[in-house]
Tab-separated table of C-alpha atoms in Angstrom:
chain	number	residue	atom	x	y	z
N	1	MET	CA	0.000	0.000	0.000
N	2	PRO	CA	1.475	3.414	-0.913
N	3	PRO	CA	2.245	5.723	2.018
N	4	THR	CA	-0.352	8.361	2.791
N	5	SER	CA	-0.148	11.519	4.867
N	6	SER	CA	-1.646	11.524	8.341
N	7	ALA	CA	-4.213	14.165	7.364
N	8	THR	CA	-5.396	12.126	4.370
N	9	ALA	CA	-5.498	8.914	6.378
N	10	THR	CA	-7.588	10.622	9.034
N	11	HIS	CA	-10.278	11.870	6.657
N	12	ILE	CA	-10.295	9.212	3.914
N	13	PRO	CA	-10.182	5.560	5.050
N	14	SER	CA	-7.709	3.368	3.163
N	15	SER	CA	-10.456	0.779	2.581
N	16	VAL	CA	-12.334	3.096	0.205
N	17	PRO	CA	-11.488	2.368	-3.459
N	18	SER	CA	-9.576	5.108	-5.235
N	19	GLY	CA	-12.236	5.253	-7.958
N	20	ARG	CA	-14.921	6.198	-5.427
N	21	ILE	CA	-12.660	8.821	-3.911
N	22	LEU	CA	-12.019	10.350	-7.332
N	23	LEU	CA	-15.719	10.288	-8.196
N	24	GLY	CA	-16.619	11.999	-4.920
N	25	ARG	CA	-14.056	14.729	-5.438
N	26	VAL	CA	-15.162	15.330	-9.027
N	27	LEU	CA	-18.813	15.491	-7.964
N	28	ILE	CA	-18.123	18.038	-5.200
N	29	GLY	CA	-15.796	20.023	-7.461
N	30	LEU	CA	-18.296	20.293	-10.319
N	31	ALA	CA	-21.113	21.314	-7.962
N	32	SER	CA	-18.857	23.905	-6.310
N	33	VAL	CA	-17.861	25.384	-9.678
N	34	LEU	CA	-21.509	25.523	-10.741
N	35	LEU	CA	-22.483	27.338	-7.521
N	36	VAL	CA	-19.645	29.865	-7.775
N	37	VAL	CA	-20.291	30.554	-11.458
N	38	ALA	CA	-24.045	30.989	-10.914
N	39	ALA	CA	-23.506	33.393	-8.006
N	40	LEU	CA	-20.808	35.366	-9.854
N	41	VAL	CA	-22.863	35.681	-13.043
N	42	GLN	CA	-25.920	36.861	-11.127
N	43	PHE	CA	-23.836	39.348	-9.134
N	44	LEU	CA	-22.308	40.837	-12.292
N	45	HIS	CA	-25.697	40.840	-14.001
N	46	GLU	CA	-27.270	42.941	-11.247
N	47	ASN	CA	-24.372	45.264	-10.450
N	48	GLN	CA	-22.313	45.594	-13.633
N	49	GLY	CA	-25.048	45.291	-16.241
N	50	LEU	CA	-23.860	41.942	-17.629
N	51	ALA	CA	-26.312	40.731	-20.269
N	52	LEU	CA	-25.990	37.125	-19.171
N	53	GLY	CA	-27.875	36.401	-15.960
N	54	PHE	CA	-31.163	35.496	-14.309
N	55	ASP	CA	-34.275	37.445	-13.420
N	56	ASN	CA	-33.698	36.759	-9.709
N	57	TRP	CA	-31.452	34.837	-7.338
N	58	ARG	CA	-33.630	31.695	-7.324
N	59	PRO	CA	-31.351	29.744	-9.722
N	60	VAL	CA	-28.461	30.422	-7.339
N	61	LEU	CA	-30.549	28.924	-4.541
N	62	TYR	CA	-31.140	25.843	-6.692
N	63	ALA	CA	-27.393	25.633	-7.312
N	64	PHE	CA	-26.790	25.780	-3.553
N	65	VAL	CA	-29.264	22.946	-2.972
N	66	LEU	CA	-27.561	20.908	-5.706
N	67	TRP	CA	-24.171	21.623	-4.138
N	68	SER	CA	-25.502	20.491	-0.740
N	69	VAL	CA	-26.694	17.182	-2.196
N	70	ALA	CA	-23.408	16.706	-4.053
N	71	LEU	CA	-21.469	17.437	-0.858
N	72	GLY	CA	-23.407	14.750	1.017
N	73	VAL	CA	-23.043	12.161	-1.740
N	74	GLY	CA	-19.373	13.020	-2.155
N	75	GLN	CA	-18.710	12.570	1.541
N	76	VAL	CA	-20.250	9.094	1.443
N	77	LEU	CA	-18.274	8.158	-1.659
N	78	MET	CA	-14.949	9.396	-0.275
N	79	ARG	CA	-15.258	8.425	3.386
N	80	GLY	CA	-17.582	5.460	3.419
N	81	GLU	CA	-19.142	4.801	6.801
N	82	ALA	CA	-17.554	7.951	8.262
N	83	GLY	CA	-19.227	9.958	5.501
N	84	GLU	CA	-22.591	8.427	6.363
N	85	ARG	CA	-22.132	9.536	9.965
N	86	ALA	CA	-21.232	13.023	8.741
N	87	LEU	CA	-24.607	13.220	6.982
N	88	PHE	CA	-26.297	13.560	10.379
N	89	ILE	CA	-24.574	16.889	11.072
N	90	LEU	CA	-24.481	18.080	7.461
N	91	PRO	CA	-28.065	19.533	7.507
N	92	ALA	CA	-27.219	21.632	10.572
N	93	VAL	CA	-24.021	22.885	8.919
N	94	LEU	CA	-25.812	23.747	5.679
N	95	PHE	CA	-28.617	25.469	7.583
N	96	THR	CA	-26.038	27.576	9.441
N	97	VAL	CA	-24.340	28.471	6.168
N	98	ALA	CA	-27.647	29.430	4.524
N	99	MET	CA	-29.236	31.279	7.446
N	100	VAL	CA	-26.242	32.778	9.293
N	101	ILE	CA	-23.026	32.889	7.290
N	102	PHE	CA	-24.456	33.846	3.887
N	103	PRO	CA	-26.771	36.599	5.274
N	104	THR	CA	-23.835	38.018	7.221
N	105	ILE	CA	-21.606	38.111	4.139
N	106	PHE	CA	-24.469	39.564	2.081
N	107	GLY	CA	-25.026	42.146	4.824
N	108	PHE	CA	-21.403	43.262	4.575
N	109	TYR	CA	-21.893	43.652	0.825
N	110	ILE	CA	-25.048	45.772	1.282
N	111	ALA	CA	-23.135	47.896	3.798
N	112	LEU	CA	-20.775	48.866	0.966
N	113	THR	CA	-23.582	50.203	-1.221
N	114	ASP	CA	-25.563	53.415	-1.499
N	115	TRP	CA	-29.080	52.000	-1.396
N	116	ASN	CA	-32.016	54.178	-0.401
N	117	LEU	CA	-35.479	52.758	-1.039
N	118	SER	CA	-36.920	56.249	-1.544
N	119	SER	CA	-34.441	57.050	-4.326
N	120	PHE	CA	-34.965	56.260	-8.005
N	121	ALA	CA	-31.233	55.635	-8.477
N	122	GLY	CA	-31.429	52.170	-6.940
N	123	GLN	CA	-28.534	50.257	-5.455
N	124	ARG	CA	-25.022	51.551	-6.183
N	125	PHE	CA	-21.670	50.348	-4.863
N	126	ASN	CA	-19.913	53.125	-2.935
N	127	GLY	CA	-17.117	51.328	-1.093
N	128	LEU	CA	-16.338	52.659	2.385
N	129	ASP	CA	-18.382	55.850	2.102
N	130	ASN	CA	-20.961	54.538	4.584
N	131	LEU	CA	-18.214	53.749	7.084
N	132	VAL	CA	-16.801	57.262	6.734
N	133	ALA	CA	-20.293	58.698	7.216
N	134	LEU	CA	-20.716	56.539	10.316
N	135	PHE	CA	-17.592	57.982	11.952
N	136	HIS	CA	-18.911	61.497	11.280
N	137	ASP	CA	-22.451	60.789	12.508
N	138	PRO	CA	-22.971	62.420	15.949
N	139	ASP	CA	-26.346	60.723	16.402
N	140	PHE	CA	-24.765	57.279	16.184
N	141	TRP	CA	-22.059	58.120	18.714
N	142	ASN	CA	-24.687	59.625	20.993
N	143	ALA	CA	-26.622	56.328	20.861
N	144	LEU	CA	-23.395	54.420	21.546
N	145	ALA	CA	-22.685	56.654	24.557
N	146	ASN	CA	-26.193	55.959	25.850
N	147	MET	CA	-25.427	52.244	25.605
N	148	VAL	CA	-22.507	52.754	27.998
N	149	PHE	CA	-24.979	54.105	30.553
N	150	TYR	CA	-27.442	51.262	29.999
N	151	VAL	CA	-24.703	48.628	30.273
N	152	LEU	CA	-23.327	50.129	33.482
N	153	MET	CA	-26.825	50.008	34.971
N	154	VAL	CA	-26.611	46.213	34.739
N	155	LEU	CA	-24.528	46.342	37.930
N	156	VAL	CA	-27.394	48.110	39.728
N	157	GLU	CA	-29.843	45.538	38.368
N	158	TYR	CA	-27.539	42.770	39.604
N	159	ALA	CA	-27.390	44.252	43.104
N	160	ILE	CA	-31.198	44.471	43.304
N	161	ALA	CA	-31.597	40.960	41.892
N	162	PHE	CA	-29.080	39.574	44.389
N	163	GLY	CA	-30.967	41.181	47.273
N	164	LEU	CA	-34.258	39.719	46.055
N	165	ALA	CA	-32.663	36.300	45.589
N	166	LEU	CA	-31.330	36.371	49.167
N	167	LEU	CA	-34.762	37.379	50.409
N	168	LEU	CA	-36.557	34.615	48.506
N	169	ASN	CA	-33.976	32.071	49.613
N	170	ALA	CA	-34.627	32.850	53.282
N	171	GLU	CA	-37.276	31.152	55.376
N	172	ILE	CA	-40.074	33.706	55.048
N	173	ARG	CA	-43.825	33.327	54.871
N	174	ALA	CA	-45.460	32.992	51.439
N	175	ARG	CA	-42.051	32.411	49.883
N	176	LYS	CA	-43.469	30.463	46.935
N	177	PHE	CA	-46.041	33.175	46.255
N	178	PHE	CA	-43.402	35.906	46.178
N	179	ARG	CA	-41.215	33.850	43.837
N	180	VAL	CA	-44.043	33.643	41.328
N	181	ALA	CA	-45.023	37.308	41.849
N	182	PHE	CA	-41.488	38.574	41.224
N	183	LEU	CA	-41.296	36.520	38.038
N	184	LEU	CA	-44.442	38.042	36.527
N	185	PRO	CA	-42.689	41.045	34.860
N	186	PHE	CA	-40.306	38.656	33.103
N	187	MET	CA	-43.307	36.929	31.508
N	188	LEU	CA	-44.453	40.164	29.863
N	189	SER	CA	-43.351	41.362	26.451
N	190	PRO	CA	-41.194	44.527	26.542
N	191	VAL	CA	-43.537	46.002	23.934
N	192	ALA	CA	-46.491	45.442	26.262
N	193	VAL	CA	-44.552	46.978	29.154
N	194	SER	CA	-43.698	50.052	27.093
N	195	TRP	CA	-47.388	50.644	26.401
N	196	MET	CA	-48.797	49.663	29.792
N	197	VAL	CA	-46.186	51.476	31.851
N	198	GLY	CA	-44.502	54.029	29.581
N	199	LYS	CA	-47.543	55.176	27.604
N	200	SER	CA	-50.257	54.683	30.262
N	201	MET	CA	-49.064	54.578	33.871
N	202	MET	CA	-46.328	57.189	33.337
N	203	GLU	CA	-48.449	59.481	31.157
N	204	TYR	CA	-47.906	62.943	32.626
N	205	ARG	CA	-51.567	64.077	32.691
N	206	TYR	CA	-53.686	61.132	33.795
N	207	GLY	CA	-51.227	58.325	34.535
N	208	PRO	CA	-51.399	56.931	38.107
N	209	VAL	CA	-47.630	57.254	38.563
N	210	ALA	CA	-47.773	60.928	37.536
N	211	ARG	CA	-50.649	61.526	39.945
N	212	LEU	CA	-48.692	59.913	42.755
N	213	MET	CA	-45.693	62.134	41.986
N	214	ARG	CA	-47.929	65.201	42.175
N	215	GLU	CA	-49.155	64.088	45.591
N	216	LEU	CA	-45.545	63.748	46.678
N	217	GLY	CA	-44.730	67.307	45.587
N	218	TRP	CA	-43.489	67.031	41.995
N	219	SER	CA	-45.536	69.719	40.286
N	220	GLN	CA	-44.878	68.642	36.683
N	221	PRO	CA	-44.081	64.919	36.623
N	222	THR	CA	-42.967	64.603	32.997
N	223	PHE	CA	-40.905	61.428	32.728
N	224	PHE	CA	-39.863	61.726	29.091
N	225	THR	CA	-39.165	65.395	28.416
N	226	GLN	CA	-35.899	65.879	30.344
N	227	PRO	CA	-32.892	63.848	29.132
N	228	TRP	CA	-31.684	62.266	32.366
N	229	ILE	CA	-35.167	61.618	33.735
N	230	ALA	CA	-36.200	60.057	30.417
N	231	ARG	CA	-33.076	57.882	30.362
N	232	LEU	CA	-33.680	56.718	33.930
N	233	SER	CA	-37.342	56.030	33.139
N	234	ILE	CA	-36.394	53.789	30.203
N	235	GLU	CA	-33.855	52.016	32.387
N	236	ALA	CA	-36.444	51.542	35.141
N	237	MET	CA	-38.892	49.868	32.741
N	238	ASP	CA	-36.205	47.642	31.244
N	239	ALA	CA	-34.919	46.737	34.713
N	240	TRP	CA	-38.433	45.863	35.903
N	241	VAL	CA	-38.720	43.374	33.045
N	242	SER	CA	-35.201	41.963	33.314
N	243	ILE	CA	-34.337	41.827	37.026
N	244	PRO	CA	-36.425	38.631	37.510
N	245	PHE	CA	-34.146	36.902	34.977
N	246	LEU	CA	-31.089	37.754	37.074
N	247	MET	CA	-32.941	36.918	40.270
N	248	ILE	CA	-33.901	33.402	39.171
N	249	LEU	CA	-30.316	32.611	38.119
N	250	LEU	CA	-28.931	33.864	41.421
N	251	LEU	CA	-31.639	32.070	43.404
N	252	ALA	CA	-30.735	28.807	41.704
N	253	GLY	CA	-27.101	29.409	42.645
N	254	LEU	CA	-27.999	30.149	46.263
N	255	GLN	CA	-30.029	26.972	46.545
N	256	ALA	CA	-27.062	24.969	45.238
N	257	LEU	CA	-24.709	26.210	47.976
N	258	PRO	CA	-23.693	23.547	50.527
N	259	LYS	CA	-26.024	23.932	53.517
N	260	GLU	CA	-23.613	22.149	55.839
N	261	VAL	CA	-21.007	24.881	55.399
N	262	MET	CA	-23.575	27.596	56.116
N	263	GLU	CA	-24.809	25.851	59.228
N	264	ALA	CA	-21.241	25.347	60.433
N	265	SER	CA	-20.505	29.048	60.029
N	266	LYS	CA	-23.593	29.892	62.116
N	267	ILE	CA	-22.407	27.574	64.855
N	268	ASP	CA	-19.015	29.301	64.785
N	269	GLY	CA	-20.780	32.595	65.466
N	270	ALA	CA	-20.522	34.252	62.054
N	271	SER	CA	-22.946	37.113	61.532
N	272	GLY	CA	-25.169	37.437	58.484
N	273	TRP	CA	-22.875	40.019	56.919
N	274	GLN	CA	-19.800	37.874	57.577
N	275	GLN	CA	-21.519	34.885	55.971
N	276	PHE	CA	-22.370	36.926	52.912
N	277	LYS	CA	-18.937	38.563	52.599
N	278	GLU	CA	-16.729	35.565	53.304
N	279	MET	CA	-18.799	32.664	51.976
N	280	ILE	CA	-21.934	33.398	49.963
N	281	PHE	CA	-20.583	36.091	47.656
N	282	PRO	CA	-17.279	34.284	46.796
N	283	LEU	CA	-19.103	30.999	46.187
N	284	MET	CA	-21.644	32.772	43.998
N	285	LEU	CA	-19.041	34.432	41.765
N	286	PRO	CA	-19.343	31.920	38.867
N	287	VAL	CA	-23.128	32.280	38.779
N	288	SER	CA	-22.905	36.052	39.246
N	289	ILE	CA	-20.476	36.550	36.379
N	290	THR	CA	-22.542	34.332	34.097
N	291	ALA	CA	-25.713	36.245	34.954
N	292	ILE	CA	-24.049	39.641	34.439
N	293	VAL	CA	-22.536	38.671	31.073
N	294	LEU	CA	-25.865	37.305	29.820
N	295	ARG	CA	-27.678	40.419	30.989
N	296	ILE	CA	-25.141	42.682	29.262
N	297	ILE	CA	-25.661	40.771	26.003
N	298	PHE	CA	-29.434	41.240	26.317
N	299	LYS	CA	-28.957	44.896	27.243
N	300	LEU	CA	-26.947	45.535	24.075
N	301	LYS	CA	-30.087	44.603	22.103
N	302	LEU	CA	-32.344	47.071	23.941
N	303	ALA	CA	-34.668	48.699	21.414
N	304	ASP	CA	-38.370	47.834	21.755
N	305	ILE	CA	-39.082	49.824	24.930
N	306	VAL	CA	-37.259	52.866	23.515
N	307	ILE	CA	-38.979	52.667	20.111
N	308	ASN	CA	-42.487	52.403	21.562
N	309	THR	CA	-42.089	54.900	24.401
N	310	THR	CA	-39.815	57.753	23.305
N	311	SER	CA	-38.554	56.933	19.779
N	312	GLY	CA	-35.136	57.910	21.111
N	313	GLY	CA	-36.170	61.340	22.424
N	314	PRO	CA	-35.902	63.866	23.825
N	315	GLY	CA	-33.141	64.873	21.442
N	316	GLY	CA	-31.670	61.369	21.304
N	317	ALA	CA	-31.259	61.161	25.102
N	318	THR	CA	-32.800	57.678	25.320
N	319	ASP	CA	-31.597	56.359	21.968
N	320	THR	CA	-29.892	52.988	21.761
N	321	VAL	CA	-27.867	51.774	18.813
N	322	SER	CA	-30.554	49.241	17.897
N	323	SER	CA	-33.362	51.828	17.991
N	324	PHE	CA	-31.233	54.255	15.965
N	325	ILE	CA	-30.607	51.599	13.309
N	326	TYR	CA	-34.318	50.779	13.272
N	327	ARG	CA	-35.225	54.409	12.586
N	328	GLU	CA	-32.562	54.610	9.882
N	329	TYR	CA	-34.417	51.845	8.054
N	330	ARG	CA	-37.982	52.902	8.878
N	331	ASP	CA	-37.843	56.695	8.644
N	332	ARG	CA	-35.060	57.268	6.101
N	333	SER	CA	-35.328	53.996	4.113
N	334	ASN	CA	-31.535	54.049	4.027
N	335	VAL	CA	-30.751	50.350	3.625
N	336	GLY	CA	-27.059	50.703	2.783
N	337	TYR	CA	-26.145	53.033	5.645
N	338	GLY	CA	-28.423	51.223	8.106
N	339	THR	CA	-26.743	47.924	7.263
N	340	MET	CA	-23.317	49.483	7.764
N	341	LEU	CA	-24.439	50.644	11.212
N	342	ALA	CA	-25.676	47.137	12.019
N	343	MET	CA	-22.473	45.450	10.795
N	344	PHE	CA	-20.261	47.902	12.686
N	345	TYR	CA	-22.302	47.354	15.843
N	346	LEU	CA	-22.105	43.572	15.372
N	347	VAL	CA	-18.313	43.695	15.176
N	348	ALA	CA	-18.176	46.028	18.198
N	349	ILE	CA	-20.379	43.637	20.219
N	350	ILE	CA	-18.224	40.629	19.284
N	351	VAL	CA	-15.051	42.438	20.332
N	352	PHE	CA	-16.617	43.768	23.542
N	353	VAL	CA	-18.107	40.437	24.627
N	354	THR	CA	-14.851	38.605	23.827
N	355	VAL	CA	-12.846	41.035	25.955
N	356	LEU	CA	-15.489	40.839	28.702
N	357	LEU	CA	-15.351	37.035	28.774
N	358	ASN	CA	-11.540	37.073	28.920
N	359	ILE	CA	-11.600	39.511	31.829
N	360	ALA	CA	-14.227	37.390	33.590
N	361	ASN	CA	-12.144	34.219	33.117
N	362	ARG	CA	-9.022	35.880	34.498
N	363	PHE	CA	-10.971	37.220	37.458
N	364	MET	CA	-12.364	33.763	38.162
N	365	GLN	CA	-8.912	32.200	37.997
N	366	ARG	CA	-7.538	34.739	40.478
N	367	SER	CA	-10.456	34.223	42.840
N	368	SER	CA	-10.240	30.416	42.799
């Protein structure tokens, strides 16, 4: 038997006839060429005016389906039983390519075009002009600065959620009732909360919250006309919906703590504060960091409450990046620039979350 490289021996069993291997490679190669040619021809037809092409991208979709089938058949031909096992994960891989990877790549392409739905000019490639416009857009940077405030407020939400989790973990009356009651806001849609609370209860003329504020001495309780009050009001509504999520994670962590250690510390005379400082909080660090990171990821997507309550006002004080991108699409019909904003924000989130996870891992290693 001729010598084979370790990489080839790992992927292609030696028991598979060379004719089957060649047939599998030819089949995958022809299907790949067909897919690339179809996509390239259609791209040039739509953007460069090439006469050869299709009326729409449907033939390219058919070529992708054909390539998927050829890939599966080729794997079986080249790898035998191992290829048959690979068929079980192939649909998931192809679905990810079709629904995640391709739309992302296509989104980056749209971000490099001047495409406004209200213009008769249609789609036009403009390179990095949208990126340059983004860096000179004060409204975008204002929304990004607001996101810093919203993300920092996650620490306040965590502190409140931790206090509630400690309370619900204690031996108090009606503990099960309060657990369900505190979870109720989490069961509501943020859109419903923005209308029930932001548009109704906090309405400055007839809303019950505004009336209560008048009774307490606030003569003009307008929650959404002054920048900082509006920003805090949006945060309060979002926190009311989201704190139960943090609370239930922390409560699960508290219930998993070893009860024997807690009882031993009580016998040794440790106070409640000493128990919390020296035992509960350090033991809860893994759960706490996980909860905070998840909440930050959810916070970075904050949009629905802002869109329905203030539309980013007053003067952009409550704007988030997601709500700003939404208005760029809805109000200005600016698909190219809006997509550039979304792609830039996606990259920023990936970098930020990666750095955050690395910092969290290092902190956990130092604490352990």
